């Protein structure tokens, strides 16, 4: 499950090319990946991963029991998207920006969206568009799982209020470098 030196080096090079897009110099650690996926109910429905990157969380989704054919991996970086196609040939790979998810030409009804996107480094309009697109696809009662390295929710109060979302801190993953917080976002009343 751990990434070898070559994979970490590729990830670091992608960060150098676009630090606001990749947002981290190393992929998510295994402790974070485990905690991002632990609440996902495996029931044969699709799981969407935004910002799949090197596939660290993708591999944990598979280990958790999600079938590869049920994965929809969204990645805008060409290098990462090509690598994901090689590593996970039965998954649906979308090489596009996450805010375009609702415009994809296929029907999905996921119960979970797992996001590694650097929401805090994005403009509010883009964060709003990403969440709106994800919740268009999420089934009623669905959960958007997001991590952050910041000490606060990566989706500010105004965006949550505007979109009718609640956010709950699920866990602080101290064993990740750096420590990360995992949030669950849902529609109010669900």
CSV table of C-alpha atoms in Angstrom, one decimal:
chain,number,residue,atom,x,y,z
A,1,UNK,CA,0.0,0.0,0.0
A,2,UNK,CA,2.9,2.4,0.5
A,3,UNK,CA,4.3,4.3,-2.4
A,4,UNK,CA,7.8,3.6,-3.6
A,5,UNK,CA,10.4,6.3,-4.1
A,6,UNK,CA,9.7,6.6,-7.8
A,7,UNK,CA,6.0,7.3,-7.2
A,8,UNK,CA,6.8,9.9,-4.6
A,9,UNK,CA,9.2,11.5,-6.9
A,10,UNK,CA,6.6,11.7,-9.7
A,11,UNK,CA,4.1,13.2,-7.3
A,12,UNK,CA,6.7,15.8,-6.1
A,13,UNK,CA,7.4,16.8,-9.8
A,14,UNK,CA,3.7,17.3,-10.4
A,15,UNK,CA,3.6,19.6,-7.3
A,16,UNK,CA,6.5,21.6,-8.6
A,17,UNK,CA,4.7,22.1,-12.0
A,18,UNK,CA,1.4,23.2,-10.4
A,19,UNK,CA,1.5,23.7,-6.6
A,20,UNK,CA,-2.0,25.1,-6.2
A,21,UNK,CA,-3.5,22.2,-8.1
A,22,UNK,CA,-1.5,19.3,-6.5
A,23,UNK,CA,-1.3,21.2,-3.2
A,24,UNK,CA,1.0,18.7,-1.4
A,25,UNK,CA,4.5,17.6,-2.0
A,26,UNK,CA,3.7,13.9,-1.1
A,27,UNK,CA,0.6,11.8,-1.6
A,28,UNK,CA,-1.9,11.1,1.2
A,29,UNK,CA,-0.6,8.7,3.8
A,30,UNK,CA,-2.1,5.3,4.5
A,31,UNK,CA,-3.6,6.4,7.9
A,32,UNK,CA,-5.4,9.3,6.1
A,33,UNK,CA,-6.6,7.0,3.3
A,34,UNK,CA,-8.0,4.5,5.9
A,35,UNK,CA,-9.8,7.2,7.7
A,36,UNK,CA,-11.2,8.8,4.5
A,37,UNK,CA,-12.8,5.5,3.5
A,38,UNK,CA,-13.8,3.9,6.8
A,39,UNK,CA,-17.4,5.2,6.8
A,40,UNK,CA,-18.1,4.3,3.2
A,41,UNK,CA,-20.9,1.7,2.9
A,42,UNK,CA,-20.0,-0.8,0.2
A,43,UNK,CA,-23.3,-1.6,-1.5
A,44,UNK,CA,-22.4,-1.9,-5.2
A,45,UNK,CA,-23.1,1.7,-5.9
A,46,UNK,CA,-20.4,4.0,-7.4
A,47,UNK,CA,-18.0,6.0,-5.3
A,48,UNK,CA,-16.6,9.2,-6.9
A,49,UNK,CA,-13.1,10.3,-6.0
A,50,UNK,CA,-12.2,13.9,-6.8
A,51,UNK,CA,-8.5,14.6,-7.2
A,52,UNK,CA,-7.5,11.0,-7.3
A,53,UNK,CA,-3.8,11.9,-8.0
A,54,UNK,CA,-1.4,9.0,-7.5
A,55,UNK,CA,-4.2,6.7,-6.4
A,56,UNK,CA,-3.3,6.4,-2.6
A,57,UNK,CA,-7.0,6.8,-1.6
A,58,UNK,CA,-8.2,4.8,-4.6
A,59,UNK,CA,-6.1,1.8,-3.5
A,60,UNK,CA,-7.7,2.1,0.0
A,61,UNK,CA,-11.2,2.3,-1.5
A,62,UNK,CA,-10.4,-1.0,-3.2
A,63,UNK,CA,-9.0,-2.5,0.0
A,64,UNK,CA,-12.2,-1.3,1.8
A,65,UNK,CA,-14.2,-3.4,-0.6
A,66,UNK,CA,-15.4,-1.0,-3.4
A,67,UNK,CA,-15.2,-2.8,-6.7
A,68,UNK,CA,-12.9,-1.2,-9.3
A,69,UNK,CA,-15.7,-1.0,-11.8
A,70,UNK,CA,-17.7,1.1,-9.2
A,71,UNK,CA,-15.0,3.8,-9.0
A,72,UNK,CA,-15.3,7.1,-10.8
A,73,UNK,CA,-11.9,8.9,-10.6
A,74,UNK,CA,-11.8,12.5,-11.5
A,75,UNK,CA,-8.4,14.0,-12.1
A,76,UNK,CA,-7.5,17.1,-14.1
A,77,UNK,CA,-3.7,16.5,-14.2
A,78,UNK,CA,-2.9,14.6,-17.5
A,79,UNK,CA,0.0,12.7,-16.0
A,80,UNK,CA,-2.0,11.5,-13.0
A,81,UNK,CA,-5.1,10.6,-15.1
A,82,UNK,CA,-2.9,8.5,-17.5
A,83,UNK,CA,-1.3,6.7,-14.6
A,84,UNK,CA,-4.8,6.0,-13.0
A,85,UNK,CA,-5.9,4.5,-16.4
A,86,UNK,CA,-3.0,2.1,-16.3
A,87,UNK,CA,-3.4,1.2,-12.6
A,88,UNK,CA,-7.2,0.9,-12.6
A,89,UNK,CA,-8.4,-0.1,-16.1
A,90,UNK,CA,-11.9,-1.1,-14.9
A,91,UNK,CA,-12.5,2.3,-13.2
A,92,UNK,CA,-14.1,5.2,-15.0
A,93,UNK,CA,-11.4,7.9,-15.3
A,94,UNK,CA,-12.6,11.4,-16.0
A,95,UNK,CA,-9.8,13.8,-17.0
A,96,UNK,CA,-11.5,17.0,-16.2
A,97,UNK,CA,-12.1,19.6,-13.5
A,98,UNK,CA,-14.2,18.5,-10.6
A,99,UNK,CA,-16.7,21.3,-11.1
A,100,UNK,CA,-17.6,19.7,-14.4
A,101,UNK,CA,-18.8,16.4,-12.8
A,102,UNK,CA,-22.5,17.3,-13.1
A,103,UNK,CA,-22.0,17.8,-16.9
A,104,UNK,CA,-20.5,14.3,-17.6
A,105,UNK,CA,-22.5,12.3,-20.1
A,106,UNK,CA,-23.3,9.3,-17.9
A,107,UNK,CA,-25.7,8.4,-15.1
A,108,UNK,CA,-24.2,7.7,-11.7
A,109,UNK,CA,-25.9,7.6,-8.3
A,110,UNK,CA,-23.1,7.5,-5.8
A,111,UNK,CA,-23.7,7.5,-2.0
A,112,UNK,CA,-20.2,8.9,-1.4
A,113,UNK,CA,-17.8,11.5,-3.0
A,114,UNK,CA,-14.3,11.4,-1.6
A,115,UNK,CA,-12.3,14.5,-2.2
A,116,UNK,CA,-8.6,15.3,-1.9
A,117,UNK,CA,-9.0,18.6,-3.6
A,118,UNK,CA,-7.1,21.6,-2.1
A,119,UNK,CA,-10.4,23.5,-1.4
A,120,UNK,CA,-8.8,26.1,0.8
A,121,UNK,CA,-6.5,27.3,-2.0
A,122,UNK,CA,-9.4,27.7,-4.4
A,123,UNK,CA,-11.6,30.8,-4.9
A,124,UNK,CA,-15.0,30.6,-3.2
A,125,UNK,CA,-16.8,30.5,-6.6
A,126,UNK,CA,-14.9,27.4,-7.7
A,127,UNK,CA,-15.5,25.6,-4.3
A,128,UNK,CA,-19.2,26.4,-4.7
A,129,UNK,CA,-19.2,25.0,-8.3
A,130,UNK,CA,-17.4,21.8,-7.2
A,131,UNK,CA,-19.8,21.1,-4.3
A,132,UNK,CA,-22.8,22.0,-6.4
A,133,UNK,CA,-21.7,19.5,-9.1
A,134,UNK,CA,-21.0,16.8,-6.6
A,135,UNK,CA,-24.3,17.1,-4.8
A,136,UNK,CA,-26.2,17.0,-8.1
A,137,UNK,CA,-24.7,13.5,-8.6
A,138,UNK,CA,-24.9,12.4,-5.0
A,139,UNK,CA,-28.0,10.4,-4.1
A,140,UNK,CA,-30.3,11.7,-1.3
A,141,UNK,CA,-28.5,11.1,2.0
A,142,UNK,CA,-25.1,11.0,0.3
A,143,UNK,CA,-21.9,12.2,1.9
A,144,UNK,CA,-19.1,14.3,0.6
A,145,UNK,CA,-15.9,13.4,2.5
A,146,UNK,CA,-13.1,16.0,2.4
A,147,UNK,CA,-9.8,16.3,4.2
A,148,UNK,CA,-7.8,19.3,5.0
A,149,UNK,CA,-4.5,20.1,6.7
A,150,UNK,CA,-6.0,23.3,8.1
A,151,UNK,CA,-7.4,23.6,11.6
A,152,UNK,CA,-10.9,24.5,10.2
A,153,UNK,CA,-13.4,23.2,7.8
A,154,UNK,CA,-12.2,23.7,4.2
A,155,UNK,CA,-15.7,24.8,3.1
A,156,UNK,CA,-16.5,28.1,4.8
A,157,UNK,CA,-19.8,28.8,6.6
A,158,UNK,CA,-21.2,31.1,3.8
A,159,UNK,CA,-20.7,28.4,1.1
A,160,UNK,CA,-22.3,25.8,3.3
A,161,UNK,CA,-25.2,28.0,4.1
A,162,UNK,CA,-25.7,29.0,0.4
A,163,UNK,CA,-25.7,25.3,-0.7
A,164,UNK,CA,-27.7,24.0,2.3
A,165,UNK,CA,-24.9,21.8,3.6
A,166,UNK,CA,-23.8,20.8,7.1
A,167,UNK,CA,-20.2,19.9,7.9
A,168,UNK,CA,-19.1,17.6,10.7
A,169,UNK,CA,-15.5,17.0,11.7
A,170,UNK,CA,-15.3,13.2,11.6
A,171,UNK,CA,-11.7,12.7,12.7
A,172,UNK,CA,-8.2,14.2,13.2
A,173,UNK,CA,-5.6,11.9,11.7
A,174,UNK,CA,-2.5,12.6,13.8
A,175,UNK,CA,-0.5,9.8,12.1
A,176,UNK,CA,-0.6,11.6,8.7
A,177,UNK,CA,2.2,13.9,7.8
A,178,UNK,CA,1.1,16.6,8.2
A,179,UNK,CA,-1.9,15.8,10.5
A,180,UNK,CA,-5.2,16.0,8.6
A,181,UNK,CA,-8.8,16.6,9.5
A,182,UNK,CA,-11.6,14.6,7.8
A,183,UNK,CA,-14.9,16.3,7.3
A,184,UNK,CA,-18.3,14.9,6.2
A,185,UNK,CA,-20.6,17.3,4.3
A,186,UNK,CA,-24.2,16.5,3.8
A,187,UNK,CA,-27.4,18.3,2.8
A,188,UNK,CA,-29.2,19.7,5.8
A,189,UNK,CA,-31.7,17.3,7.2
A,190,UNK,CA,-30.1,14.2,5.7
